[in-house]
Structure formats: C-alpha cells, structure tokens
PDB file of C-alpha atoms in Angstrom:
ATOM      1  CA  MET A   1      42.663 165.972 346.489  1.00  0.00           C
ATOM      2  CA  THR A   2      45.497 167.577 344.579  1.00  0.00           C
ATOM      3  CA  LYS A   3      45.113 170.597 342.350  1.00  0.00           C
ATOM      4  CA  THR A   4      47.117 171.894 339.405  1.00  0.00           C
ATOM      5  CA  ILE A   5      47.429 175.611 338.714  1.00  0.00           C
ATOM      6  CA  LEU A   6      47.357 176.452 335.007  1.00  0.00           C
ATOM      7  CA  THR A   7      47.564 179.589 332.928  1.00  0.00           C
ATOM      8  CA  LEU A   8      44.715 179.703 330.419  1.00  0.00           C
ATOM      9  CA  GLY A   9      45.791 181.407 327.197  1.00  0.00           C
ATOM     10  CA  VAL A  10      43.742 183.255 324.595  1.00  0.00           C
ATOM     11  CA  ALA A  11      46.525 184.032 322.158  1.00  0.00           C
ATOM     12  CA  GLY A  12      45.875 183.052 318.581  1.00  0.00           C
ATOM     13  CA  VAL A  13      42.119 183.702 318.568  1.00  0.00           C
ATOM     14  CA  THR A  14      41.365 186.180 315.806  1.00  0.00           C
ATOM     15  CA  GLY A  15      39.940 189.495 316.979  1.00  0.00           C
ATOM     16  CA  TRP A  16      40.927 189.101 320.629  1.00  0.00           C
ATOM     17  CA  SER A  17      44.101 190.423 322.212  1.00  0.00           C
ATOM     18  CA  ALA A  18      46.236 188.005 324.194  1.00  0.00           C
ATOM     19  CA  GLN A  19      44.929 187.437 327.719  1.00  0.00           C
ATOM     20  CA  ALA A  20      46.076 185.185 330.533  1.00  0.00           C
ATOM     21  CA  ALA A  21      44.433 184.076 333.767  1.00  0.00           C
ATOM     22  CA  ALA A  22      45.465 181.596 336.437  1.00  0.00           C
ATOM     23  CA  ILE A  23      43.204 178.559 336.684  1.00  0.00           C
ATOM     24  CA  THR A  24      43.185 175.855 339.339  1.00  0.00           C
ATOM     25  CA  TRP A  25      41.981 172.419 338.212  1.00  0.00           C
ATOM     26  CA  ASP A  26      40.732 169.699 340.538  1.00  0.00           C
ATOM     27  CA  ASP A  27      41.559 166.074 339.784  1.00  0.00           C
ATOM     28  CA  PRO A  28      39.084 164.460 337.345  1.00  0.00           C
ATOM     29  CA  VAL A  29      36.127 162.648 338.931  1.00  0.00           C
ATOM     30  CA  THR A  30      33.898 159.911 337.478  1.00  0.00           C
ATOM     31  CA  THR A  31      30.427 161.173 336.504  1.00  0.00           C
ATOM     32  CA  THR A  32      27.775 158.959 338.124  1.00  0.00           C
ATOM     33  CA  HIS A  33      24.552 160.995 338.312  1.00  0.00           C
ATOM     34  CA  GLU A  34      23.060 164.450 337.867  1.00  0.00           C
ATOM     35  CA  ASN A  35      24.076 165.583 341.359  1.00  0.00           C
ATOM     36  CA  ASP A  36      27.662 165.636 340.078  1.00  0.00           C
ATOM     37  CA  ILE A  37      26.747 168.899 338.326  1.00  0.00           C
ATOM     38  CA  GLN A  38      28.432 171.691 340.247  1.00  0.00           C
ATOM     39  CA  SER A  39      26.334 174.016 342.407  1.00  0.00           C
ATOM     40  CA  ASP A  40      24.992 177.458 341.450  1.00  0.00           C
ATOM     41  CA  VAL A  41      25.247 176.934 337.679  1.00  0.00           C
ATOM     42  CA  PHE A  42      24.144 179.971 335.665  1.00  0.00           C
ATOM     43  CA  ALA A  43      25.257 178.804 332.205  1.00  0.00           C
ATOM     44  CA  ALA A  44      25.125 175.239 330.840  1.00  0.00           C
ATOM     45  CA  PHE A  45      26.051 173.986 327.379  1.00  0.00           C
ATOM     46  CA  ASN A  46      25.227 170.593 325.821  1.00  0.00           C
ATOM     47  CA  LEU A  47      27.509 169.976 322.852  1.00  0.00           C
ATOM     48  CA  ARG A  48      24.976 167.967 320.834  1.00  0.00           C
ATOM     49  CA  ASN A  49      23.691 168.561 317.328  1.00  0.00           C
ATOM     50  CA  GLN A  50      20.099 169.691 318.009  1.00  0.00           C
ATOM     51  CA  ASN A  51      18.260 172.940 318.730  1.00  0.00           C
ATOM     52  CA  VAL A  52      16.896 171.500 321.955  1.00  0.00           C
ATOM     53  CA  SER A  53      17.296 172.709 325.545  1.00  0.00           C
ATOM     54  CA  VAL A  54      17.248 170.059 328.259  1.00  0.00           C
ATOM     55  CA  ASP A  55      16.239 170.819 331.870  1.00  0.00           C
ATOM     56  CA  VAL A  56      18.027 168.698 334.460  1.00  0.00           C
ATOM     57  CA  ASN A  57      17.036 168.718 338.122  1.00  0.00           C
ATOM     58  CA  THR A  58      20.132 168.546 340.293  1.00  0.00           C
ATOM     59  CA  ASN A  59      20.323 168.988 344.050  1.00  0.00           C
ATOM     60  CA  GLY A  60      16.808 170.444 344.068  1.00  0.00           C
ATOM     61  CA  SER A  61      17.310 173.052 341.345  1.00  0.00           C
ATOM     62  CA  ASP A  62      16.904 173.041 337.557  1.00  0.00           C
ATOM     63  CA  VAL A  63      19.841 173.511 335.191  1.00  0.00           C
ATOM     64  CA  THR A  64      18.986 174.204 331.535  1.00  0.00           C
ATOM     65  CA  PHE A  65      21.539 172.792 329.097  1.00  0.00           C
ATOM     66  CA  VAL A  66      21.394 174.724 325.819  1.00  0.00           C
ATOM     67  CA  SER A  67      22.315 173.137 322.490  1.00  0.00           C
ATOM     68  CA  VAL A  68      22.352 174.235 318.854  1.00  0.00           C
ATOM     69  CA  ASP A  69      22.067 172.480 315.502  1.00  0.00           C
ATOM     70  CA  GLY A  70      25.089 172.304 313.222  1.00  0.00           C
ATOM     71  CA  GLY A  71      27.837 172.852 315.775  1.00  0.00           C
ATOM     72  CA  GLY A  72      27.479 176.631 316.006  1.00  0.00           C
ATOM     73  CA  ASP A  73      28.071 178.925 318.971  1.00  0.00           C
ATOM     74  CA  ILE A  74      25.979 178.215 322.075  1.00  0.00           C
ATOM     75  CA  VAL A  75      24.706 181.059 324.272  1.00  0.00           C
ATOM     76  CA  SER A  76      23.613 180.426 327.867  1.00  0.00           C
ATOM     77  CA  GLY A  77      23.392 182.806 330.799  1.00  0.00           C
ATOM     78  CA  GLY A  78      24.871 185.627 328.710  1.00  0.00           C
ATOM     79  CA  VAL A  79      28.026 183.592 327.993  1.00  0.00           C
ATOM     80  CA  THR A  80      28.936 182.308 324.529  1.00  0.00           C
ATOM     81  CA  LEU A  81      30.691 178.974 324.065  1.00  0.00           C
ATOM     82  CA  LYS A  82      32.507 178.900 320.743  1.00  0.00           C
ATOM     83  CA  ARG A  83      34.015 175.774 319.207  1.00  0.00           C
ATOM     84  CA  VAL A  84      37.022 177.477 317.648  1.00  0.00           C
ATOM     85  CA  SER A  85      38.649 174.479 315.973  1.00  0.00           C
ATOM     86  CA  GLY A  86      38.437 170.758 315.532  1.00  0.00           C
ATOM     87  CA  PHE A  87      34.904 170.010 316.723  1.00  0.00           C
ATOM     88  CA  SER A  88      31.949 168.353 315.036  1.00  0.00           C
ATOM     89  CA  SER A  89      28.682 167.675 316.881  1.00  0.00           C
ATOM     90  CA  SER A  90      27.127 164.239 317.294  1.00  0.00           C
ATOM     91  CA  THR A  91      23.544 163.187 317.913  1.00  0.00           C
ATOM     92  CA  SER A  92      22.706 160.859 320.789  1.00  0.00           C
ATOM     93  CA  LEU A  93      24.836 157.725 321.272  1.00  0.00           C
ATOM     94  CA  ASN A  94      25.464 155.419 324.214  1.00  0.00           C
ATOM     95  CA  VAL A  95      28.592 157.078 325.604  1.00  0.00           C
ATOM     96  CA  TRP A  96      27.707 157.164 329.314  1.00  0.00           C
ATOM     97  CA  ALA A  97      26.448 154.558 331.784  1.00  0.00           C
ATOM     98  CA  GLY A  98      25.575 156.486 334.938  1.00  0.00           C
ATOM     99  CA  SER A  99      22.507 156.082 337.135  1.00  0.00           C
ATOM    100  CA  PRO A 100      20.702 159.445 337.315  1.00  0.00           C
ATOM    101  CA  THR A 101      17.356 160.019 338.990  1.00  0.00           C
ATOM    102  CA  ASP A 102      16.497 162.561 336.278  1.00  0.00           C
ATOM    103  CA  GLY A 103      16.586 160.779 332.915  1.00  0.00           C
ATOM    104  CA  ASP A 104      17.168 164.089 331.142  1.00  0.00           C
ATOM    105  CA  PHE A 105      20.760 163.909 332.336  1.00  0.00           C
ATOM    106  CA  ASN A 106      21.121 160.796 330.168  1.00  0.00           C
ATOM    107  CA  THR A 107      20.144 162.983 327.196  1.00  0.00           C
ATOM    108  CA  VAL A 108      22.896 165.439 328.075  1.00  0.00           C
ATOM    109  CA  MET A 109      25.584 162.828 328.671  1.00  0.00           C
ATOM    110  CA  ASP A 110      24.725 160.546 325.740  1.00  0.00           C
ATOM    111  CA  SER A 111      25.684 163.233 323.233  1.00  0.00           C
ATOM    112  CA  PHE A 112      28.899 165.066 322.497  1.00  0.00           C
ATOM    113  CA  ALA A 113      31.090 167.130 320.225  1.00  0.00           C
ATOM    114  CA  HIS A 114      34.187 165.411 318.936  1.00  0.00           C
ATOM    115  CA  THR A 115      37.307 165.930 316.862  1.00  0.00           C
ATOM    116  CA  PRO A 116      38.543 163.795 313.975  1.00  0.00           C
ATOM    117  CA  ALA A 117      40.702 160.894 315.095  1.00  0.00           C
ATOM    118  CA  GLY A 118      44.399 161.608 315.354  1.00  0.00           C
ATOM    119  CA  THR A 119      47.384 161.149 317.633  1.00  0.00           C
ATOM    120  CA  PRO A 120      47.273 163.498 319.284  1.00  0.00           C
ATOM    121  CA  ALA A 121      43.851 164.970 318.505  1.00  0.00           C
ATOM    122  CA  THR A 122      43.358 168.584 319.587  1.00  0.00           C
ATOM    123  CA  ALA A 123      40.502 171.062 319.776  1.00  0.00           C
ATOM    124  CA  THR A 124      39.750 174.497 321.213  1.00  0.00           C
ATOM    125  CA  ILE A 125      36.726 176.094 322.856  1.00  0.00           C
ATOM    126  CA  THR A 126      36.335 179.629 324.199  1.00  0.00           C
ATOM    127  CA  LEU A 127      33.989 181.172 326.741  1.00  0.00           C
ATOM    128  CA  SER A 128      33.253 184.864 326.115  1.00  0.00           C
ATOM    129  CA  GLY A 129      31.005 187.437 327.768  1.00  0.00           C
ATOM    130  CA  LEU A 130      32.570 186.901 331.178  1.00  0.00           C
ATOM    131  CA  THR A 131      32.935 189.716 333.717  1.00  0.00           C
ATOM    132  CA  ALA A 132      36.533 190.821 334.200  1.00  0.00           C
ATOM    133  CA  GLY A 133      37.674 190.286 337.775  1.00  0.00           C
ATOM    134  CA  GLN A 134      34.907 187.786 338.564  1.00  0.00           C
ATOM    135  CA  THR A 135      35.869 184.330 339.833  1.00  0.00           C
ATOM    136  CA  TYR A 136      34.275 181.457 337.894  1.00  0.00           C
ATOM    137  CA  SER A 137      34.140 177.688 338.189  1.00  0.00           C
ATOM    138  CA  VAL A 138      34.052 175.782 334.886  1.00  0.00           C
ATOM    139  CA  GLN A 139      33.087 172.110 334.636  1.00  0.00           C
ATOM    140  CA  LEU A 140      33.706 169.899 331.594  1.00  0.00           C
ATOM    141  CA  PHE A 141      32.153 166.455 331.094  1.00  0.00           C
ATOM    142  CA  ALA A 142      34.115 164.121 328.783  1.00  0.00           C
ATOM    143  CA  SER A 143      32.614 160.616 328.750  1.00  0.00           C
ATOM    144  CA  ASP A 144      32.851 157.903 326.086  1.00  0.00           C
ATOM    145  CA  ILE A 145      32.286 154.333 327.333  1.00  0.00           C
ATOM    146  CA  ARG A 146      32.065 152.686 323.901  1.00  0.00           C
ATOM    147  CA  GLY A 147      34.057 149.468 323.861  1.00  0.00           C
ATOM    148  CA  GLY A 148      37.092 149.598 321.622  1.00  0.00           C
ATOM    149  CA  ILE A 149      36.814 153.390 321.412  1.00  0.00           C
ATOM    150  CA  GLY A 150      36.467 155.217 324.729  1.00  0.00           C
ATOM    151  CA  ASN A 151      38.815 152.800 326.500  1.00  0.00           C
ATOM    152  CA  THR A 152      41.487 153.378 323.838  1.00  0.00           C
ATOM    153  CA  ARG A 153      41.425 157.170 324.008  1.00  0.00           C
ATOM    154  CA  SER A 154      42.597 159.543 326.722  1.00  0.00           C
ATOM    155  CA  ILE A 155      41.445 163.083 327.526  1.00  0.00           C
ATOM    156  CA  LYS A 156      43.170 166.046 329.168  1.00  0.00           C
ATOM    157  CA  PHE A 157      43.008 169.836 329.028  1.00  0.00           C
ATOM    158  CA  ASN A 158      45.825 172.358 328.814  1.00  0.00           C
ATOM    159  CA  ASP A 159      46.590 176.056 328.503  1.00  0.00           C
ATOM    160  CA  GLY A 160      48.699 175.892 325.344  1.00  0.00           C
ATOM    161  CA  LEU A 161      51.782 176.762 327.401  1.00  0.00           C
ATOM    162  CA  GLY A 162      52.862 173.258 328.366  1.00  0.00           C
ATOM    163  CA  ASN A 163      50.787 172.900 331.543  1.00  0.00           C
ATOM    164  CA  THR A 164      48.237 170.054 331.523  1.00  0.00           C
ATOM    165  CA  THR A 165      45.596 168.473 333.691  1.00  0.00           C
ATOM    166  CA  GLN A 166      45.754 164.817 334.657  1.00  0.00           C
ATOM    167  CA  GLU A 167      45.255 162.541 331.631  1.00  0.00           C
ATOM    168  CA  VAL A 168      42.630 159.784 331.981  1.00  0.00           C
ATOM    169  CA  ALA A 169      40.815 157.318 329.724  1.00  0.00           C
ATOM    170  CA  GLN A 170      37.528 158.641 328.323  1.00  0.00           C
ATOM    171  CA  SER A 171      35.890 155.370 329.393  1.00  0.00           C
ATOM    172  CA  THR A 172      36.218 156.530 333.027  1.00  0.00           C
ATOM    173  CA  SER A 173      33.508 159.152 332.277  1.00  0.00           C
ATOM    174  CA  PRO A 174      35.481 162.004 333.837  1.00  0.00           C
ATOM    175  CA  TYR A 175      34.476 165.534 334.606  1.00  0.00           C
ATOM    176  CA  PHE A 176      36.979 168.305 335.315  1.00  0.00           C
ATOM    177  CA  ILE A 177      36.359 171.395 337.472  1.00  0.00           C
ATOM    178  CA  GLY A 178      38.593 174.450 337.537  1.00  0.00           C
ATOM    179  CA  THR A 179      38.369 177.962 338.947  1.00  0.00           C
ATOM    180  CA  PHE A 180      39.725 181.146 337.391  1.00  0.00           C
ATOM    181  CA  ILE A 181      39.398 184.915 337.601  1.00  0.00           C
ATOM    182  CA  ALA A 182      38.235 186.359 334.284  1.00  0.00           C
ATOM    183  CA  ASP A 183      40.805 188.657 332.730  1.00  0.00           C
ATOM    184  CA  VAL A 184      40.326 191.881 330.803  1.00  0.00           C
ATOM    185  CA  GLY A 185      38.207 191.122 327.750  1.00  0.00           C
ATOM    186  CA  GLY A 186      36.153 188.482 329.540  1.00  0.00           C
ATOM    187  CA  VAL A 187      37.381 185.569 327.375  1.00  0.00           C
ATOM    188  CA  GLN A 188      38.854 182.218 328.406  1.00  0.00           C
ATOM    189  CA  THR A 189      40.150 179.512 326.089  1.00  0.00           C
ATOM    190  CA  ILE A 190      40.370 175.818 326.895  1.00  0.00           C
ATOM    191  CA  TYR A 191      42.397 173.350 324.826  1.00  0.00           C
ATOM    192  CA  GLY A 192      41.533 169.659 324.727  1.00  0.00           C
ATOM    193  CA  VAL A 193      43.998 166.894 323.835  1.00  0.00           C
ATOM    194  CA  SER A 194      43.311 163.195 323.251  1.00  0.00           C
ATOM    195  CA  ASN A 195      45.824 160.414 322.640  1.00  0.00           C
ATOM    196  CA  GLN A 196      45.588 156.788 321.585  1.00  0.00           C
ATOM    197  CA  ILE A 197      46.047 154.423 324.543  1.00  0.00           C
ATOM    198  CA  ASN A 198      45.785 150.676 325.232  1.00  0.00           C
ATOM    199  CA  ASN A 199      46.865 149.761 321.680  1.00  0.00           C
ATOM    200  CA  GLY A 200      43.661 151.122 320.182  1.00  0.00           C
ATOM    201  CA  ASN A 201      43.013 150.788 316.473  1.00  0.00           C
ATOM    202  CA  GLU A 202      41.793 154.386 316.249  1.00  0.00           C
ATOM    203  CA  GLY A 203      43.640 157.550 317.131  1.00  0.00           C
ATOM    204  CA  GLY A 204      42.589 159.929 319.889  1.00  0.00           C
ATOM    205  CA  SER A 205      39.506 162.145 319.659  1.00  0.00           C
ATOM    206  CA  VAL A 206      38.567 164.990 322.003  1.00  0.00           C
ATOM    207  CA  ILE A 207      35.101 164.218 323.392  1.00  0.00           C
ATOM    208  CA  ILE A 208      33.114 166.816 325.378  1.00  0.00           C
ATOM    209  CA  ASN A 209      29.522 166.100 326.400  1.00  0.00           C
ATOM    210  CA  ALA A 210      28.703 169.281 328.273  1.00  0.00           C
ATOM    211  CA  VAL A 211      30.116 172.352 330.017  1.00  0.00           C
ATOM    212  CA  THR A 212      28.750 174.243 333.019  1.00  0.00           C
ATOM    213  CA  LEU A 213      29.765 177.590 334.484  1.00  0.00           C
ATOM    214  CA  ALA A 214      29.180 178.968 337.982  1.00  0.00           C
ATOM    215  CA  VAL A 215      30.149 182.158 339.806  1.00  0.00           C
ATOM    216  CA  VAL A 216      32.366 181.630 342.846  1.00  0.00           C
ATOM    217  CA  PRO A 217      31.544 183.965 345.769  1.00  0.00           C
ATOM    218  CA  GLU A 218      34.298 186.402 346.677  1.00  0.00           C
ATOM    219  CA  PRO A 219      36.136 185.780 349.968  1.00  0.00           C
ATOM    220  CA  SER A 220      34.421 188.837 351.467  1.00  0.00           C
ATOM    221  CA  SER A 221      31.031 187.282 350.694  1.00  0.00           C
ATOM    222  CA  TRP A 222      32.015 184.070 352.439  1.00  0.00           C
ATOM    223  CA  ALA A 223      33.224 186.099 355.423  1.00  0.00           C
ATOM    224  CA  LEU A 224      29.888 187.891 355.681  1.00  0.00           C
ATOM    225  CA  LEU A 225      28.017 184.595 355.493  1.00  0.00           C
ATOM    226  CA  GLY A 226      30.222 183.164 358.217  1.00  0.00           C
ATOM    227  CA  LEU A 227      29.769 186.260 360.395  1.00  0.00           C
ATOM    228  CA  GLY A 228      26.002 186.089 359.994  1.00  0.00           C
ATOM    229  CA  GLY A 229      25.983 182.440 361.066  1.00  0.00           C
ATOM    230  CA  LEU A 230      28.185 183.205 364.070  1.00  0.00           C
ATOM    231  CA  LEU A 231      25.876 186.013 365.221  1.00  0.00           C
ATOM    232  CA  MET A 232      22.860 183.708 364.988  1.00  0.00           C
ATOM    233  CA  LEU A 233      24.624 181.073 367.073  1.00  0.00           C
ATOM    234  CA  ARG A 234      25.587 183.655 369.683  1.00  0.00           C
ATOM    235  CA  ARG A 235      22.006 184.883 369.914  1.00  0.00           C
ATOM    236  CA  ARG A 236      20.697 181.354 370.383  1.00  0.00           C
ATOM    237  CA  SER A 237      23.281 180.554 373.052  1.00  0.00           C
ATOM    238  CA  ALA A 238      23.076 183.894 374.892  1.00  0.00           C
ATOM    239  CA  PRO A 239      22.083 183.685 378.603  1.00  0.00           C
ATOM    240  CA  GLY A 240      18.350 184.168 379.105  1.00  0.00           C
ATOM    241  CA  ALA A 241      17.516 183.278 375.495  1.00  0.00           C
ATOM    242  CA  ARG A 242      14.391 181.134 375.698  1.00  0.00           C
ATOM    243  CA  ARG A 243      11.867 179.816 373.248  1.00  0.00           C
ATOM    244  CA  ARG A 244       8.547 181.636 373.484  1.00  0.00           C
ATOM    245  CA  ARG A 245       5.542 179.418 374.249  1.00  0.00           C
TER     246      ARG A 245
END
C-alpha cells in the first residue's frame, strides 16, 4: 500500500492564523461493511440533515455518529466539524450498497453532504478543538453509487497547496484514512474536489457521507505495550514455570 504525504493548510479561514501540519494519506479503499470503520474512534460525524445520532456497532464496540439539522456545525468527542464552504446536507438516499451486519451503518452511509455540481466542484471542512502535538487518524467516507451520477463523478482531497490524494470514482464507495499531528491552534482543514468523468451529463459534486477521528498512540506507548508483551512471554517461557493445579 502506497502513501502520500500532504501538508494540510488552514490559511484563509477567518479568525484562525495560518497553520500547517504534515498528513499521510493511505490509498482509498472500498467501503463494504461497518468493520471498515477505523479502530478507537472517539469522534464521529454523519453529514446528514437530521438532528439524529446513530449508534453503529463495529468490531465489538459502539461508535456514535452525530448529525445536525440544516447543515450546521457538528460536535462529537469535543471536536467540531465545520462545513466552511460549498456544502448542503441531504436526507437519506440510496448512495451505498454495502453488506453491514449492523443496519444502522446503512443509515450513516445512505446520507451525505454535497456541493453544487460544477467542474471542478470544491468544498472545505475543518476540524477544531484538537490537541496540539497529538497524532490523529481521520477517516472520510465518500460513496455515491447512483447510476448516471456517482459513476460520472470523481472524488479526491487536497491541502490547497497542489498536493492531492488519489482520485477515484464516487461509485467505488471509497473511504480515505490519513494521519497527522495537530498543530498549534488545534485546527485542521480538508479540501474536497470532484470532477466530471466518463462523459457524465452533470458536473462534479463533492460527496461526504461521514467522518471519523481517532487518536494514534505515541511511539513510546507502542514501545511500552511491546515491552509488556515481551515480559509476559519471558515469564511464561522461563525455566521452572509451571501451571498450578
């Protein structure tokens, strides 16, 4: 799996000074079921047009996707997702065809925020309330399987500085995961771009179904976990170590 390192800009957002943080994006992956949600999520946002929270069970734990009516800011886990420009919220439509065990994930994926059609179509979201110096993993779901629409529009994300993720058709139901270290101010901005492809009759439109955020353990934490596991193995394999009867 290849990765692309981006710089995520915050310049141009009123009231915030310019920030920059390196972000590493994985290649997009097709969303098939709720276990595609990344691990250890502490904030989850469903970009639908209802004041309804949806609990999704993934890998044995519950993730609560928060939504708001009217396309306003969404707050989850102490983090605020703000749709800065371009977005309108949609109610539920058939824009995903996965096979989840938990049907509530259908509710999350069959809704989205979108931009007006255009070539290219662009939109901006920000995540604020982050802890400076903390490493985060952000996940964006961007599915639209509608015939004659999702297969004629692409989706990609960029930093506003000319660096972009891989561009794929929205009909592939992609999700993107990237890691970054929050900069001073605790704000990150993500720019979405959609183009017309496959001779579509409509222009592009940035589609985002949901966003999740997780904290990535620091290398020292991983080292301690590894050391603890090694000590346990040594104790079990030590000469004379026997199971009590």
